[in-house]
Tab-separated table of C-alpha atoms in Angstrom:
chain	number	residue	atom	x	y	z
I	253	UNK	CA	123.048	114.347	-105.658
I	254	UNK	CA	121.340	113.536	-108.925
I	255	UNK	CA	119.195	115.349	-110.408
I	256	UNK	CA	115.454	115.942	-111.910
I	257	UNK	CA	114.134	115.854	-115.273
I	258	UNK	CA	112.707	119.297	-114.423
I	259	UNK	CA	115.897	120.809	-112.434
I	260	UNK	CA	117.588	119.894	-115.981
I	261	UNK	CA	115.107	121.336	-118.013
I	262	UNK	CA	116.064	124.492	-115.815
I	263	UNK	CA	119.285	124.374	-116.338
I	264	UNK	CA	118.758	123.504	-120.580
I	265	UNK	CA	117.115	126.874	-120.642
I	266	UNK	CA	120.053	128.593	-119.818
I	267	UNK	CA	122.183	126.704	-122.007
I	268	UNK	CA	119.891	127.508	-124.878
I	269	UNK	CA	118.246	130.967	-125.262
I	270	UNK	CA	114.622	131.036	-126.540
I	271	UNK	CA	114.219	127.171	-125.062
I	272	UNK	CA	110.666	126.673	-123.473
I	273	UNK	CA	110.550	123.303	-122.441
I	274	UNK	CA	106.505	122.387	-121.870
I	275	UNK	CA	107.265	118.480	-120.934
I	276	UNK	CA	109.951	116.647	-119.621
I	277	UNK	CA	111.133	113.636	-119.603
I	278	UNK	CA	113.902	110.865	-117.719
I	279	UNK	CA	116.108	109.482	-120.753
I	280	UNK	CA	118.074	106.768	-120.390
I	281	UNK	CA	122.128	106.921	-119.984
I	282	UNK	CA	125.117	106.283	-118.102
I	283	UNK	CA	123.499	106.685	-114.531
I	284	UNK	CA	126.928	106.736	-112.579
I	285	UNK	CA	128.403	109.741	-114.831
I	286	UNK	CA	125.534	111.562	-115.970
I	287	UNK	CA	122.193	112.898	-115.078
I	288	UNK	CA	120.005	112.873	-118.462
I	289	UNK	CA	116.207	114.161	-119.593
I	290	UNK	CA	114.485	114.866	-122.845
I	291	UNK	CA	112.465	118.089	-123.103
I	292	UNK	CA	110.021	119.230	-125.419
I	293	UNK	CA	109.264	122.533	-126.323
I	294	UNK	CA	105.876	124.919	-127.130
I	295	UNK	CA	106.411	123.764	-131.041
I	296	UNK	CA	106.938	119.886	-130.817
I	297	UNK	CA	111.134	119.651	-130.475
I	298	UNK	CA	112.793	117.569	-128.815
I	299	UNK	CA	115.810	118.158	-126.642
I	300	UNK	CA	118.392	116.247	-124.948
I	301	UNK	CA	120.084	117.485	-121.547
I	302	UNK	CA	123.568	115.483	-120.074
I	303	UNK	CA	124.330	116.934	-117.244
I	304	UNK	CA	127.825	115.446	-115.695
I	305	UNK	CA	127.853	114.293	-111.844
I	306	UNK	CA	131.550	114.075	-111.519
I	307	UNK	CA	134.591	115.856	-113.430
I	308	UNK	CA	136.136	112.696	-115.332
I	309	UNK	CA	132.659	112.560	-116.892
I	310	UNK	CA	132.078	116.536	-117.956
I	311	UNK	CA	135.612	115.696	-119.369
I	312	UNK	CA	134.387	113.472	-121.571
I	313	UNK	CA	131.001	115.584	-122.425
I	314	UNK	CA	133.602	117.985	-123.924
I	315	UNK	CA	136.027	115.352	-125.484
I	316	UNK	CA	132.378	114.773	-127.293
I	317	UNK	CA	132.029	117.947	-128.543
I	318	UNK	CA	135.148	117.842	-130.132
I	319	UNK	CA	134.497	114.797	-131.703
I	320	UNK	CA	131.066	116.197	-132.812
I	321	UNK	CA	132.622	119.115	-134.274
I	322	UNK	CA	135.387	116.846	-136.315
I	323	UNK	CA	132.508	115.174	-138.157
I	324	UNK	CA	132.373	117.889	-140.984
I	325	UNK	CA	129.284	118.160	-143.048
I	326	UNK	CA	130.625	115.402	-146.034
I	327	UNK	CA	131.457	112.834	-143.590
I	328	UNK	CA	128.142	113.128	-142.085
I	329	UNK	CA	126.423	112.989	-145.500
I	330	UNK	CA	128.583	109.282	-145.928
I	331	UNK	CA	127.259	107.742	-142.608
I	332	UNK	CA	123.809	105.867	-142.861
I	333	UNK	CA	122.680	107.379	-139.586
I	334	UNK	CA	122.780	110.517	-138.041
I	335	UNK	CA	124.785	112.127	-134.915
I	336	UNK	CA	123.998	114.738	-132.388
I	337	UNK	CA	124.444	118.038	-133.025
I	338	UNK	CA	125.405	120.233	-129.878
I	339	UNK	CA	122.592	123.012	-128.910
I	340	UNK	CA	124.120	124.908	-126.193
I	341	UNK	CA	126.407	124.257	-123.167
I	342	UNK	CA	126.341	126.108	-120.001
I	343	UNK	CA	129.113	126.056	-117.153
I	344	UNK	CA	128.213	125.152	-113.409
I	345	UNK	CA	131.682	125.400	-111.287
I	346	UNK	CA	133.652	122.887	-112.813
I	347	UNK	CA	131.154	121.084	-115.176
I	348	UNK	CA	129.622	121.934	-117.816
I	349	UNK	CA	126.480	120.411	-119.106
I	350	UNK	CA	125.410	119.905	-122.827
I	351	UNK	CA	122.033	120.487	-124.697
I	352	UNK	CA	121.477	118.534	-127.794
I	353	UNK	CA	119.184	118.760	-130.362
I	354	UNK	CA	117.367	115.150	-130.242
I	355	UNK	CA	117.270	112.777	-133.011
I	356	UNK	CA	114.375	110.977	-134.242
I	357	UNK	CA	113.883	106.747	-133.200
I	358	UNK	CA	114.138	105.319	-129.377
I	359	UNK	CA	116.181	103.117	-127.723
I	360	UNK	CA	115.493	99.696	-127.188
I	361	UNK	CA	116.930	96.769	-124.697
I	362	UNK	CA	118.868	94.409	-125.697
I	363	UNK	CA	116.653	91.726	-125.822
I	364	UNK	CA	114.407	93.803	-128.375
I	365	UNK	CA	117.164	94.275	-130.696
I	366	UNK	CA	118.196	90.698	-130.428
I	367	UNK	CA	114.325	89.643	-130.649
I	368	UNK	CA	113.638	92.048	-133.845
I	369	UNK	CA	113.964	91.400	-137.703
I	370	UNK	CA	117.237	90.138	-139.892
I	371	UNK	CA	116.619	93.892	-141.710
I	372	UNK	CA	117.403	95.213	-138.104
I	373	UNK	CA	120.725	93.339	-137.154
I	374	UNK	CA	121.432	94.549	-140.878
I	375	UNK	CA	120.847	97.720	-140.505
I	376	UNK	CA	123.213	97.560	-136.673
I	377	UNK	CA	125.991	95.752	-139.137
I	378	UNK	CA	125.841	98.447	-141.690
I	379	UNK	CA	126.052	101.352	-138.691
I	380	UNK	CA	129.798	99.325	-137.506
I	381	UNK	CA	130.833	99.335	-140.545
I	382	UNK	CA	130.172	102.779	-141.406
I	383	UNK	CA	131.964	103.757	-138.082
I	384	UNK	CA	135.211	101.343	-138.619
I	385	UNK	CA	135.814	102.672	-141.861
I	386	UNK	CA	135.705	106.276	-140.739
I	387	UNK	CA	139.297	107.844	-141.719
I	388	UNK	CA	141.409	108.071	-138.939
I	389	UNK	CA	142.536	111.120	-139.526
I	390	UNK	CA	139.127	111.927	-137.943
I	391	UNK	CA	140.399	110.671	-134.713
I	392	UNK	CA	144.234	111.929	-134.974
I	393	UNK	CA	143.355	115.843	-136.152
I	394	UNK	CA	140.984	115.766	-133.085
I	395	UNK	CA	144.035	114.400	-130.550
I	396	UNK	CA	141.952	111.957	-129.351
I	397	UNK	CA	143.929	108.313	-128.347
I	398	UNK	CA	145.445	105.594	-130.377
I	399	UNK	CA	146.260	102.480	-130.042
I	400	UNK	CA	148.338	99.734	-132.018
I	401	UNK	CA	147.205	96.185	-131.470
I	402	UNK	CA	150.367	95.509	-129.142
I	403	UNK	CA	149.594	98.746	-127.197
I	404	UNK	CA	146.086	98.267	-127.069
I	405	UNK	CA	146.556	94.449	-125.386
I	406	UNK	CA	149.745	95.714	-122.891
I	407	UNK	CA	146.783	98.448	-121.534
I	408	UNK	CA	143.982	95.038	-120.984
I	409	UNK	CA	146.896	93.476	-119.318
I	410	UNK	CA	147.453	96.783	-116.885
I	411	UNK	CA	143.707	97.110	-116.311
I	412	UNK	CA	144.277	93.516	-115.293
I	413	UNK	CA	146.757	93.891	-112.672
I	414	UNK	CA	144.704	97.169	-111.116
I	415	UNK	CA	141.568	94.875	-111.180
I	416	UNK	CA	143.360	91.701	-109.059
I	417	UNK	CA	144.662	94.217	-106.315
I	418	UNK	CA	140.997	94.617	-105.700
I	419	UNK	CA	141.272	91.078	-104.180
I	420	UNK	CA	137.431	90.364	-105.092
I	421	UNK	CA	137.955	88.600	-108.766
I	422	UNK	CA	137.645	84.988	-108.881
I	423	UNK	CA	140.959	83.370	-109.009
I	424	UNK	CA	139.039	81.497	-112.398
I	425	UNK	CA	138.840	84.740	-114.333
I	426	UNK	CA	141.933	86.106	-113.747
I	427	UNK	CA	143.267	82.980	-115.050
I	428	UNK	CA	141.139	83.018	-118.174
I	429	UNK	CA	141.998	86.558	-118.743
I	430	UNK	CA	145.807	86.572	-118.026
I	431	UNK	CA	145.838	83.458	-120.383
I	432	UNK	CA	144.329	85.224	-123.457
I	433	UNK	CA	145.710	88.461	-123.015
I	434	UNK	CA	149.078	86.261	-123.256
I	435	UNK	CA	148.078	84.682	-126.666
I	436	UNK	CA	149.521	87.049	-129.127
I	437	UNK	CA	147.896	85.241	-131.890
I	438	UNK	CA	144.183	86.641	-130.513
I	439	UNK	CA	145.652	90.274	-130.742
I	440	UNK	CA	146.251	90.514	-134.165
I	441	UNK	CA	144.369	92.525	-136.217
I	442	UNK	CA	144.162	95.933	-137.710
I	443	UNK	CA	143.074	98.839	-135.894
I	444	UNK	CA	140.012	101.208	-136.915
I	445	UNK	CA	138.215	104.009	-135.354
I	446	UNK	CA	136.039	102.745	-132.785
I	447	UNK	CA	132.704	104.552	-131.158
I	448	UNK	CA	134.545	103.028	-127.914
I	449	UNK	CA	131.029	103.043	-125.917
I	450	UNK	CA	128.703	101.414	-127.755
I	451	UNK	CA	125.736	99.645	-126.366
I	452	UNK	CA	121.733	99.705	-126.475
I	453	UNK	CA	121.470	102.892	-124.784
I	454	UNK	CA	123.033	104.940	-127.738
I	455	UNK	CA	121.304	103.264	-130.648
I	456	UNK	CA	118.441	105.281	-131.760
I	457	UNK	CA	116.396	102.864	-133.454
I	458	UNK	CA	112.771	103.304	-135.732
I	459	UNK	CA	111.035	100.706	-137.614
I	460	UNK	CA	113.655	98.116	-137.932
I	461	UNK	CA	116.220	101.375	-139.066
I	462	UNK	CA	119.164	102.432	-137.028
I	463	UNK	CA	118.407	106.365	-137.576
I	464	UNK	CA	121.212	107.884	-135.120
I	465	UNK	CA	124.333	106.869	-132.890
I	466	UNK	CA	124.935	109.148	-129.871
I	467	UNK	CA	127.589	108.794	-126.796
I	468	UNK	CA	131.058	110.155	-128.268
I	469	UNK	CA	132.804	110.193	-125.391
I	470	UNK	CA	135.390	107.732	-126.210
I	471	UNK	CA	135.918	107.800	-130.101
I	472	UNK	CA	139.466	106.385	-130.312
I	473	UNK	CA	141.840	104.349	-132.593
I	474	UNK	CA	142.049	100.602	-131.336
I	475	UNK	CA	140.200	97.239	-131.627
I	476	UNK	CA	136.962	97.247	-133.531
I	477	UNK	CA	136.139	94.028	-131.315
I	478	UNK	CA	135.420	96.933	-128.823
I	479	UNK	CA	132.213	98.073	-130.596
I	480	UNK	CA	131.064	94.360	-130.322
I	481	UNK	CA	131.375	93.541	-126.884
I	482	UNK	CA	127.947	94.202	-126.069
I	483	UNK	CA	126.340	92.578	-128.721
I	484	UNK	CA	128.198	89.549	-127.190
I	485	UNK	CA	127.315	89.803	-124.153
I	486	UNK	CA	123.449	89.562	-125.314
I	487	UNK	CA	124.696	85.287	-125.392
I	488	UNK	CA	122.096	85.221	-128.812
I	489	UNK	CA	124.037	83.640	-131.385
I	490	UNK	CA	122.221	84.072	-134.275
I	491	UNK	CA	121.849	87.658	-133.896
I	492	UNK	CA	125.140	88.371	-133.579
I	493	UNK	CA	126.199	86.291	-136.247
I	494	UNK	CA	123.902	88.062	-138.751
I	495	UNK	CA	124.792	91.394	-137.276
I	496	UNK	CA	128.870	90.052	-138.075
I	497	UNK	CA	127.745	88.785	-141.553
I	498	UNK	CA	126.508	92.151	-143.035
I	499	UNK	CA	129.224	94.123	-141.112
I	500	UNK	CA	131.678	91.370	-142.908
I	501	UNK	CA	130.552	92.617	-145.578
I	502	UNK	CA	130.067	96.299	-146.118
I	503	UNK	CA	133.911	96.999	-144.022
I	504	UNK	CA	136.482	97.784	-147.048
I	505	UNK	CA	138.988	95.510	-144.919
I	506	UNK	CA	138.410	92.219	-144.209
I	507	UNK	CA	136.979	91.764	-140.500
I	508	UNK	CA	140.445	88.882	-138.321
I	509	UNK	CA	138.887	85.675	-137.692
I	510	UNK	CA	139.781	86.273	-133.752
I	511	UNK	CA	137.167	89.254	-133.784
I	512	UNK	CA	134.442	88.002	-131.649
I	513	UNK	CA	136.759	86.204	-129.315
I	514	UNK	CA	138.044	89.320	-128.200
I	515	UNK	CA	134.576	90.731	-128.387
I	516	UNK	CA	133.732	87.988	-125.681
I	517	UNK	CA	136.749	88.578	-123.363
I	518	UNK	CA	135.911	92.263	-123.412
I	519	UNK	CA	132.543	91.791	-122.372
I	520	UNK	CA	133.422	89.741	-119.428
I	521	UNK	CA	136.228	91.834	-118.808
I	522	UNK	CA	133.653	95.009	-118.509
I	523	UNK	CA	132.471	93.545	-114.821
I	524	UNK	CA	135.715	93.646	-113.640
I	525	UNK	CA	136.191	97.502	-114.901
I	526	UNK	CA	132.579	98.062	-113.480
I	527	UNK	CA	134.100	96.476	-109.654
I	528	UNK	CA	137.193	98.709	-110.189
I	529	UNK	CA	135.215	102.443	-110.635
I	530	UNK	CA	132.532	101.014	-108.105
I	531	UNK	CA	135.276	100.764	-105.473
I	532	UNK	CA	137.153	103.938	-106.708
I	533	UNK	CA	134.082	106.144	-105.934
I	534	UNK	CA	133.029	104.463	-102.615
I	535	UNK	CA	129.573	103.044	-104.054
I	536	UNK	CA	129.262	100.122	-101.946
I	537	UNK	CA	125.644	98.633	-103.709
I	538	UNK	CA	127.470	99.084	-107.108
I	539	UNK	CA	130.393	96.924	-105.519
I	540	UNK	CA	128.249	94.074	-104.357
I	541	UNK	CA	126.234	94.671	-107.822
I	542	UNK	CA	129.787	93.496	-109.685
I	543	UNK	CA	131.149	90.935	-107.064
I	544	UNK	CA	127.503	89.306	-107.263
I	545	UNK	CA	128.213	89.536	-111.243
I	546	UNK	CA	131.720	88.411	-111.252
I	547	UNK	CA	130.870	85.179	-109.135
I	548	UNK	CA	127.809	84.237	-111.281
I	549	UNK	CA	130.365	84.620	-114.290
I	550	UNK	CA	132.919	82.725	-112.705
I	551	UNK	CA	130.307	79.597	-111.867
I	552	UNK	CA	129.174	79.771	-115.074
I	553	UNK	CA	132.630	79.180	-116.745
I	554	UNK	CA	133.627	76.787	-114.295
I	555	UNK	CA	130.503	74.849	-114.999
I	556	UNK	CA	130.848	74.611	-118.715
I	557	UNK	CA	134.369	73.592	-118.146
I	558	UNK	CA	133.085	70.382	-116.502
I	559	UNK	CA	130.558	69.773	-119.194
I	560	UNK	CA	133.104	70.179	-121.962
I	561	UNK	CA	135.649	67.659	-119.674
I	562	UNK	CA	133.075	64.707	-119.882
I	563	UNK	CA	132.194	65.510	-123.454
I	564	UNK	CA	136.153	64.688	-123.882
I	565	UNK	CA	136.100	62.380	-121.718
I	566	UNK	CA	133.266	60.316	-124.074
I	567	UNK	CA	134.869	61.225	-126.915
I	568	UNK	CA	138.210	59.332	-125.760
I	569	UNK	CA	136.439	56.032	-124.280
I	570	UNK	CA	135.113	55.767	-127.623
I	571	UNK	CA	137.918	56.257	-129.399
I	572	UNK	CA	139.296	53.533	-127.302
I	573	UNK	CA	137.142	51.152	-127.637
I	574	UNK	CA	136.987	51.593	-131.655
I	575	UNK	CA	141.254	51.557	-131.214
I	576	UNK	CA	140.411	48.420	-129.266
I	577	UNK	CA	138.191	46.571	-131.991
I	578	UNK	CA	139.976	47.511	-134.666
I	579	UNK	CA	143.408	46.277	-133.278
I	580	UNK	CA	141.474	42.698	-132.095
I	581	UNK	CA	140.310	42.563	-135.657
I	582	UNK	CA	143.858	42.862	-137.273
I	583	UNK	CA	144.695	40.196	-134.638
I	584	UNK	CA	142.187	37.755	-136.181
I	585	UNK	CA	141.296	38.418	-139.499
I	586	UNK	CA	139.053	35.671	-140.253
I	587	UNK	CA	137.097	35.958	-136.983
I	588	UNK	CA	136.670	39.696	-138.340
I	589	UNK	CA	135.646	38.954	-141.620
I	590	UNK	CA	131.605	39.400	-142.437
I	591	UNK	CA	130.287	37.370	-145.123
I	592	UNK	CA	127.309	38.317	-146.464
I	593	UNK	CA	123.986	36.706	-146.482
I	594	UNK	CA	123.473	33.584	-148.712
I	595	UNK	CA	120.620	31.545	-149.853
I	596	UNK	CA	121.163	27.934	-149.724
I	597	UNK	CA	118.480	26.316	-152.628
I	598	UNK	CA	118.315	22.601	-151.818
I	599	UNK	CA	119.019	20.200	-154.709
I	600	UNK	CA	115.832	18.013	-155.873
I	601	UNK	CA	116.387	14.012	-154.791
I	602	UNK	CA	116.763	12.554	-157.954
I	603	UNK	CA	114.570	9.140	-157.204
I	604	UNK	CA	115.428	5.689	-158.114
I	605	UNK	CA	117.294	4.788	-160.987
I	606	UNK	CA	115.132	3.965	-164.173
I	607	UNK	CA	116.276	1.662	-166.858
I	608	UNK	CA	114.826	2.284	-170.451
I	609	UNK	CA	114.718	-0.828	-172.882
I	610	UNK	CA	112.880	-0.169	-176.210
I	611	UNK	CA	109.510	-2.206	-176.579
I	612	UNK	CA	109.578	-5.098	-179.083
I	613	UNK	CA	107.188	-3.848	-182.726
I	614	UNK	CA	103.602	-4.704	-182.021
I	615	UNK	CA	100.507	-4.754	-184.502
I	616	UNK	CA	97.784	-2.548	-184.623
I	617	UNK	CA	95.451	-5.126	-183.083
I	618	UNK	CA	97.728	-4.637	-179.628
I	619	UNK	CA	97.387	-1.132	-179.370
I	620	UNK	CA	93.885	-0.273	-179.001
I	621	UNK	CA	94.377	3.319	-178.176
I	622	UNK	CA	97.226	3.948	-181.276
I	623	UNK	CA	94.795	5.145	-182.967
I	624	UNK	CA	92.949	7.482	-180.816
I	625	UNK	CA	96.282	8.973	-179.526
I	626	UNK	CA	96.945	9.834	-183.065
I	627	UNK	CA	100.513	11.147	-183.945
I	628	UNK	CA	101.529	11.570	-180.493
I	629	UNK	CA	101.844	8.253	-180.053
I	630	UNK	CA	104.861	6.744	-181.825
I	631	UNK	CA	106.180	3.440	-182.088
I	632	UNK	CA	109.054	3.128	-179.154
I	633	UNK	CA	108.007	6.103	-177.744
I	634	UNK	CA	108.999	6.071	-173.799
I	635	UNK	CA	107.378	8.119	-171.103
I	636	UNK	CA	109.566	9.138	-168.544
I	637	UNK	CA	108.103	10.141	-164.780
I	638	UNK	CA	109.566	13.054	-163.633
I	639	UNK	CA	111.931	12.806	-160.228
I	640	UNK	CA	110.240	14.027	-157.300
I	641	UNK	CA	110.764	17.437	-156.998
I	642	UNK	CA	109.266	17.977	-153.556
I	643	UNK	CA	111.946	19.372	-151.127
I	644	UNK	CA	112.521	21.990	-148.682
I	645	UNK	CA	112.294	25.608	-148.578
I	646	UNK	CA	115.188	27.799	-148.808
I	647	UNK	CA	117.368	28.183	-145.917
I	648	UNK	CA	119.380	31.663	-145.188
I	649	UNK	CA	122.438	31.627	-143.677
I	650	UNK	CA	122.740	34.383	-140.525
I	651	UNK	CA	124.192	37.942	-141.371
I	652	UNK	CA	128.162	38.079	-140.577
I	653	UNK	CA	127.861	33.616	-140.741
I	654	UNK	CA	130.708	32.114	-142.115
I	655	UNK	CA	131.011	30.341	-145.336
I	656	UNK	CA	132.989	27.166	-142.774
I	657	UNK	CA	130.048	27.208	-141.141
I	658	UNK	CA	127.623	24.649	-142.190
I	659	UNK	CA	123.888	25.124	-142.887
I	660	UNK	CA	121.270	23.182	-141.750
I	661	UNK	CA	120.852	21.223	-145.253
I	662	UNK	CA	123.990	20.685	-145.011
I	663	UNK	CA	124.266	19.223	-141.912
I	664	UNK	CA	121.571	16.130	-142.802
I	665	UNK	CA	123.060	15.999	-146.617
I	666	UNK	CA	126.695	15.341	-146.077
I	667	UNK	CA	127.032	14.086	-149.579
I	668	UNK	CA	125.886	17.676	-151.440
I	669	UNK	CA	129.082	20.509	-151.414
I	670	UNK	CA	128.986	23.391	-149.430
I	671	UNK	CA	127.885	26.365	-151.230
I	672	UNK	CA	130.860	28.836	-151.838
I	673	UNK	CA	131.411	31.982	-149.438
I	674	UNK	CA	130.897	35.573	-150.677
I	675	UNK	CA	133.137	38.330	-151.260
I	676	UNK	CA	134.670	40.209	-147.972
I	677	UNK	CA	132.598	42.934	-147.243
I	678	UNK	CA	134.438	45.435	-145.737
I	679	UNK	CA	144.714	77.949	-126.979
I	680	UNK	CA	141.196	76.990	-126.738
I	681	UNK	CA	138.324	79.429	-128.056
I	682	UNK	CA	137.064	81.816	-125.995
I	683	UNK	CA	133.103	80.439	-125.395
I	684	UNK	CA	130.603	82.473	-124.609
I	685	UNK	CA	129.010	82.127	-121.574
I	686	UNK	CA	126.211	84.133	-120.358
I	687	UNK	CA	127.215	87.239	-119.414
I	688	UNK	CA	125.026	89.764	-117.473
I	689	UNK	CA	124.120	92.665	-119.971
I	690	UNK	CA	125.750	96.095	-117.592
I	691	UNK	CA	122.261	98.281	-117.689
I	692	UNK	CA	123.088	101.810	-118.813
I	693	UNK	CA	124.338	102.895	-115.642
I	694	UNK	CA	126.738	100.568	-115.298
I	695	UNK	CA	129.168	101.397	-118.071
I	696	UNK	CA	132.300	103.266	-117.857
């Protein structure tokens, strides 16, 4: 039976002596495994309370405060946000709930991180980072799990198997999945420590700065495309790619180019883990919650399958057709050959023939107007009348006409040349699809 904000603040004043709590408050979490408030005291603190509804999960309240206490004073000085610091615990049969003091900043949805400012998905890039570099001695001095690349794939592939006995996974997914879990080429890359459950809910955000990271339950060795699963799964593109840019480059090892492909078969893989502890605790509404999900995912996918088939399907009529023309031009080369655009000038008519004779010498007295015409007028001078000149205007041949063709001068002038012809003129990626964001209780 879950419980109150106020029955925890009950219970947080046992775990922590001297704790008044004067207001309380639901906080958000993992709904299925916890129970979760924030409290605030006579002086103005603030207080976190998980309280775990089942053993696995007060297992991994503790595996926490292991982790917590492995995160000595200098590493916490290197990380650019801060992490919880345990209170007080107290013991009820066989769980034990945790008391925290709270950290400043809030949480906000996805779609507000995704919505907010380039310094924001920064600052989230410069938080992985921080965590992926963390020495993993951190993780193997605290006996907490590790995983090679080739281990960390074989376990997908067993969740795999335990998720298709379930007999409710569309027969499209577990395709998909089988297929790149089986491409070895997607599973290489180096492993890091990972946060392991990182989403919305345990980024404690405040003006556009990532001021804290809590939830670490499942701090592990494995594949850093873990802690970007649900970034994925927000399906906006340019957030995540500036989120990938500045984590890109603040990591001291170079990010694999398969990174976010694994990122995006995680987060579609997380509804199938979400239908497999939804049947394994009896919770029928959280079972039709992930069959509902799983179908809607499978639809999708199957839908921009078709869409990417007649996109190929375009691409190789056209590529046909151009294969087509070009092997019809080779066939006939002058056919294929465009000339370009000439102007055809018309020549002027010449006009009748004109014989000159020189004029016999004549006196004075028989050229009355020698005189007046002065010097310009010369003994056996000649003048000559010009040929017409009027003709027609200029005619263009057609663009791509041939030079064999002929014009339209041409054609009532068959005793002028044709003018000369020009020179010849000569495994798929993983795609995104949108995937339903789990709310906070719906992670494992």
């Amino acid at each position: 039976m879950r419980r109150t904000p106020l029955e925890l603040a009950a219970v947080a004043t046992a775990a922590v002596p001297g704790l008044a709590p004067t207001a309380t408050a639901y906080s958000p979490d993992d709904d299925a495994d916890f129970d979760s408030a924030l409290l605030l005291d006579a002086e103005g603190k603030r207080w976190r309370v998980r309280s775990p509804r089942h053993l696995e999960a007060s297992t991994r309240l503790e595996t926490e405060f292991m982790v917590l206490r492995a995160f000595a004073p200098a590493i916490r000085a290197e990380l650019p946000f801060h992490v919880p610091t345990v209170a007080g615990t107290v013991r009820q049969g066989a769980l034990t709930t945790f008391v925290y003091a709270h950290l400043q900043g809030s949480t906000l949805s996805i779609d507000e991180l995704s919505a907010g400012s380039p310094a924001l998905a920064h600052e989230i890039g410069n938080a992985l980072a921080a965590i992926h570099d963390l020495p993993l001695a951190l993780v193997n001095n605290a006996d907490l799990p590790s995983y090679s690349a080739n281990e960390f794939r074989q376990r997908k592939l067993n969740e795999l198997d335990q998720a298709a006995t379930t007999g409710k996974i569309p027969a499209t997914l577990l395709r998909r999945w089988e297929h790149a879990l089986e491409d070895v080429a997607l599973w290489r890359f180096n492993t890091s420590v990972v946060h392991g459950d990182l989403h919305e809910d345990n980024l404690m955000v405040q003006d556009d700065t990532v001021t804290a990271l809590t939830g670490w339950t499942d701090l592990r060795i494995g594949d850093p495309a873990d802690d970007f699963a649900w970034l994925v799964a927000s399906n906006e593109a340019s957030f995540v790619e500036a989120v990938l840019s500045r984590y890109t480059e603040a990591r001291r090892d170079t990010p694999d180019a398969h990174l976010l492909r694994r990122a995006a078969l995680l987060a579609e893989f997380a509804l199938a883990q979400y239908l497999v502890k939804a049947m394994a605790v009896g919770h029928e509404d959280m079972t039709s919650e992930a069959v509902s999900m799983l179908q809607s995912l499978a639809a999708d996918i199957e839908e921009q399958a078709r869409h990417d088939e007649a996109v190929l399907a375009a691409e190789q009529a056209a590529a046909a057709e151009a294969e087509s023309a070009a092997v019809q031009d080779a066939s006939n080369p002058q056919a294929s050959t465009q000339q370009p655009a000439v102007t055809v000038v018309a020549i002027p008519d010449a006009g009748a023939a004109v014989s000159v004779a020189p004029l016999p010498p004549t006196s004075p007295k028989e050229l009355p107007h020698a005189e007046a015409a002065g010097n310009d007028a010369l003994p056996g001078a000649v003048t000559v009348t010009a040929p017409d000149k009027s003709t027609e205007g200029p005619i263009s041949r057609p663009q791509g006409a041939s030079a064999a063709s002929p014009s339209p001068r041409q054609e009532t002038d068959a005793g002028n040349q044709a003018s000369p012809a020009g020179d010849d003129a000569s495994t798929a990626a993983l795609n995104v699809v949108n995937v339903t964001p789990l709310h906070a209780g719906e992670r494992s």
